[in-house]
PDB file of C-alpha atoms in Angstrom:
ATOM      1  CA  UNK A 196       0.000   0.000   0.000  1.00 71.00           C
ATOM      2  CA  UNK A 197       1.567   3.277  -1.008  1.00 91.00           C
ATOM      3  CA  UNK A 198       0.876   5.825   2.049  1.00 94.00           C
ATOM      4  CA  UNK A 199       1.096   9.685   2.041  1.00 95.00           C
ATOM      5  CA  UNK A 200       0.831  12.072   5.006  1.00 96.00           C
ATOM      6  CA  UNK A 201      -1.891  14.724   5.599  1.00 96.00           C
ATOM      7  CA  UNK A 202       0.945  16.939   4.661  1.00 95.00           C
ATOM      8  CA  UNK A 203       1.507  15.237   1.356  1.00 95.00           C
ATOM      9  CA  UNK A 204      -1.818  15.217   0.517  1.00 94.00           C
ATOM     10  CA  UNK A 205      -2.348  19.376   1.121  1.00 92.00           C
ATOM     11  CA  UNK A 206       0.235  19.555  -1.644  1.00 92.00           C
ATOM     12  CA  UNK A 207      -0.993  17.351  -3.435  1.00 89.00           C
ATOM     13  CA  UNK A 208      -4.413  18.879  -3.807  1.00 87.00           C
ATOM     14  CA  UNK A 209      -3.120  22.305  -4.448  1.00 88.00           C
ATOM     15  CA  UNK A 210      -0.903  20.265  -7.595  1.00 89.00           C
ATOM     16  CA  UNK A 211      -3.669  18.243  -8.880  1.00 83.00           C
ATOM     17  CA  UNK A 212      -7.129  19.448  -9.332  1.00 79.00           C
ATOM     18  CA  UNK A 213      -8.473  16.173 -10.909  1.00 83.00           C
ATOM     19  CA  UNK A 214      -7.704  14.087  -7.367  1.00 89.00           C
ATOM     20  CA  UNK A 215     -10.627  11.395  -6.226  1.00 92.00           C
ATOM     21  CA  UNK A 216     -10.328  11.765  -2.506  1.00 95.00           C
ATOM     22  CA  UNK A 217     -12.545   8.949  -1.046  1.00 96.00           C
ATOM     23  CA  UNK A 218     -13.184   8.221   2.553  1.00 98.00           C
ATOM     24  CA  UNK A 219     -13.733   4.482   3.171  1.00 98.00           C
ATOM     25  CA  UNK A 220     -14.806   4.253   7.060  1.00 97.00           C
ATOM     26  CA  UNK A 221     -17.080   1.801   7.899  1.00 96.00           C
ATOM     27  CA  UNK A 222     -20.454   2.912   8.124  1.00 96.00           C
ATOM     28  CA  UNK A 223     -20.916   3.146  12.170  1.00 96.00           C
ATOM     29  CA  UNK A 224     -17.859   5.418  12.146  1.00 95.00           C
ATOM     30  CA  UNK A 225     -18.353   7.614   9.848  1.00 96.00           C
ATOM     31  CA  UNK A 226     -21.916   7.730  11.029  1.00 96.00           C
ATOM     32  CA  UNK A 227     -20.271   8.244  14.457  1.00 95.00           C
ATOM     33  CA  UNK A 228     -18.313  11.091  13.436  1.00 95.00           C
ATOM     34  CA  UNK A 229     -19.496  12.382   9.859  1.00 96.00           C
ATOM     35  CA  UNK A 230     -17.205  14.763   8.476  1.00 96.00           C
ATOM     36  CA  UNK A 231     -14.560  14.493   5.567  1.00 97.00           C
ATOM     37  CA  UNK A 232     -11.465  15.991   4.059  1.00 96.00           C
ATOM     38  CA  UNK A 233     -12.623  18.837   2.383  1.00 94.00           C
ATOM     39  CA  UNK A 234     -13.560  17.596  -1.578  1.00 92.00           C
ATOM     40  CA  UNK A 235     -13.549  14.401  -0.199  1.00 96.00           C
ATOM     41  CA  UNK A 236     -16.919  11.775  -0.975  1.00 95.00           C
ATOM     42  CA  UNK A 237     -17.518   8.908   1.466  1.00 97.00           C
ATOM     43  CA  UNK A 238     -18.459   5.632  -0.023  1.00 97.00           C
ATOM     44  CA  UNK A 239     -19.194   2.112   1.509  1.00 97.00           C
ATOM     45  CA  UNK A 240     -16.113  -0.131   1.672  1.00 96.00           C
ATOM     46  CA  UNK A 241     -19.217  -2.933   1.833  1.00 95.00           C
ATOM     47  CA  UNK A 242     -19.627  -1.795  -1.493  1.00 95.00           C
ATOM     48  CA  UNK A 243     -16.442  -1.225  -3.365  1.00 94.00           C
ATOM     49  CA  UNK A 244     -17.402  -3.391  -6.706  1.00 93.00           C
ATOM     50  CA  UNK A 245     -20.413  -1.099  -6.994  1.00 94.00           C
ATOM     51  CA  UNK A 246     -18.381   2.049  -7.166  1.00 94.00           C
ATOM     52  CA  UNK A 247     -15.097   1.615  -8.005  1.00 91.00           C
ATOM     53  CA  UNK A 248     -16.075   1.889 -11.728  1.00 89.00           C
ATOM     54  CA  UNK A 249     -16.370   5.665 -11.445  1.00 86.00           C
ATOM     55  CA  UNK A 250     -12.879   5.971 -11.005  1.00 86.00           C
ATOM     56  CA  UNK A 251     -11.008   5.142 -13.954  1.00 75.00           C
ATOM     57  CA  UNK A 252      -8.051   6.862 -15.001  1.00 67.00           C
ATOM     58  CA  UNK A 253      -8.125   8.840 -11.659  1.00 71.00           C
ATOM     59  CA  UNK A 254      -5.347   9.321  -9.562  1.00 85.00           C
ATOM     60  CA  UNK A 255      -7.256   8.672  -6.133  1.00 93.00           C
ATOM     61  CA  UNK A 256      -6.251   8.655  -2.007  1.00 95.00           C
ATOM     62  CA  UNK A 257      -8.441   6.747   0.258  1.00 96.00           C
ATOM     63  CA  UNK A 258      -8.621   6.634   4.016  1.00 97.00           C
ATOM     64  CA  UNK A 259     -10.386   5.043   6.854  1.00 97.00           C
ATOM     65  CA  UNK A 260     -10.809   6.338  10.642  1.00 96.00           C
ATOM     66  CA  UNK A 261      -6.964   5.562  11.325  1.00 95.00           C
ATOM     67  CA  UNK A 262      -4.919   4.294   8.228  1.00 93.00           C
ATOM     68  CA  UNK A 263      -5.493   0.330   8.868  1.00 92.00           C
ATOM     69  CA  UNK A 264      -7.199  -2.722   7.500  1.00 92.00           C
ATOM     70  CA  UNK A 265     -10.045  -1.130   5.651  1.00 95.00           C
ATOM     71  CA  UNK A 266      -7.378   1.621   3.762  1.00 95.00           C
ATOM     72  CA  UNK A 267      -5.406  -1.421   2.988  1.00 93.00           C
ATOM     73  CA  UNK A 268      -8.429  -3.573   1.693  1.00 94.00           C
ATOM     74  CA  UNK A 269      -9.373  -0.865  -0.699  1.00 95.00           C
ATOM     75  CA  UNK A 270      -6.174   0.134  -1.507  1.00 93.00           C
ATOM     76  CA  UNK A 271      -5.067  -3.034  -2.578  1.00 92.00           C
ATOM     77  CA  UNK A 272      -7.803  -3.752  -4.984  1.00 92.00           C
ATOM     78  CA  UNK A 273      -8.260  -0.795  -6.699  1.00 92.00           C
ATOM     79  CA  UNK A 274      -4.684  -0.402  -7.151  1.00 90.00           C
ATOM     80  CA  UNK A 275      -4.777  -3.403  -9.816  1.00 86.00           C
ATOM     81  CA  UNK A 276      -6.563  -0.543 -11.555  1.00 86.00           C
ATOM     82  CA  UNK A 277      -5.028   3.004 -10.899  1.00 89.00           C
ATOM     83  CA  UNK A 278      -2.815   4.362  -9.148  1.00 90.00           C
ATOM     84  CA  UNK A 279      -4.239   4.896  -5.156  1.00 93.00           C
ATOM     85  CA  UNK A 280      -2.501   6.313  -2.226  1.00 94.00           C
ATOM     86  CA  UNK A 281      -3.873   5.994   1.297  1.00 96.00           C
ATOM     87  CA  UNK A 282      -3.338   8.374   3.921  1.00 97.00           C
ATOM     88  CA  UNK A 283      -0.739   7.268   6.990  1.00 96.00           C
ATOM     89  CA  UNK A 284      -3.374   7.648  10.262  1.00 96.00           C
ATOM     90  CA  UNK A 285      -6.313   8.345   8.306  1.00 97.00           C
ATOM     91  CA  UNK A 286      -8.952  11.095   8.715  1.00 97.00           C
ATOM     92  CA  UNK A 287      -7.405  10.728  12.917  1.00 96.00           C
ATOM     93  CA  UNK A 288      -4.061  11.914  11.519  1.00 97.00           C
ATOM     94  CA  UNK A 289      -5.435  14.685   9.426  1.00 97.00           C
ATOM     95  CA  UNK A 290      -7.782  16.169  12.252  1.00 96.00           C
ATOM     96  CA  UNK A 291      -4.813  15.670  14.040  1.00 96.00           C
ATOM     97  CA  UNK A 292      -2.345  18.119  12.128  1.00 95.00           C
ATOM     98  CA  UNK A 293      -4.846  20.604  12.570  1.00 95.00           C
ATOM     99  CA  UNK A 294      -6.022  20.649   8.732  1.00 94.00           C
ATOM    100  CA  UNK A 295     -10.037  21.698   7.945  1.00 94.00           C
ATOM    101  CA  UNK A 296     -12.976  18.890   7.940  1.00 95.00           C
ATOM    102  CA  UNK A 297     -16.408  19.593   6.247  1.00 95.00           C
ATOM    103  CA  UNK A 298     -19.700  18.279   7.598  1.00 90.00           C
ATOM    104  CA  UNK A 299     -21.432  15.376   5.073  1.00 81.00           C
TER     105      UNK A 299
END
């Protein structure tokens, strides 16, 4: 799995206006705590075949609540695909830098 930082990713969305930034939390957390990375979309890991479609030819990041087993799980099969990057600590990591979050 090929990881960035939440400081990687700032300059990487201020290089790259085309980036798919998807948040992959399960369900009860996001519903637990439901705000994103700003341009960020949340869609169900549950439901990965269903969506994944949308992003060809996309350079995308994913996370999860902390950077673990879900990232990875997504990571690692859309990466047959495109190229993906998931973020070290997920959206924890990024709330934790102090960067912006926008209410779903």
């Amino acid at each position: 799995m090929n990881t960035i930082t939440p400081v990687e990713l700032m300059n990487i969305k201020e290089r790259d206006s085309n980036i798919k930034i998807i948040d992959v939390r399960r369900k009860p957390d996001f519903d637990a705590d439901p705000v994103l990375i700003p341009g960020a979309t949340w869609k169900d890991p549950d439901s990965v075949k269903a969506w994944e479609v949308e992003l060809t030819d996309r350079n995308v990041v994913i996370y999860c609540a902390r950077g673990g087993s879900v990232s990875k799980t997504i990571s690692d099969r859309l990466s047959q695909k495109m190229n993906v990057l998931s973020i070290e600590g997920g959206i924890a990591a990024w709330k934790a830098s102090g960067y912006p979050v926008e209410e779903k």
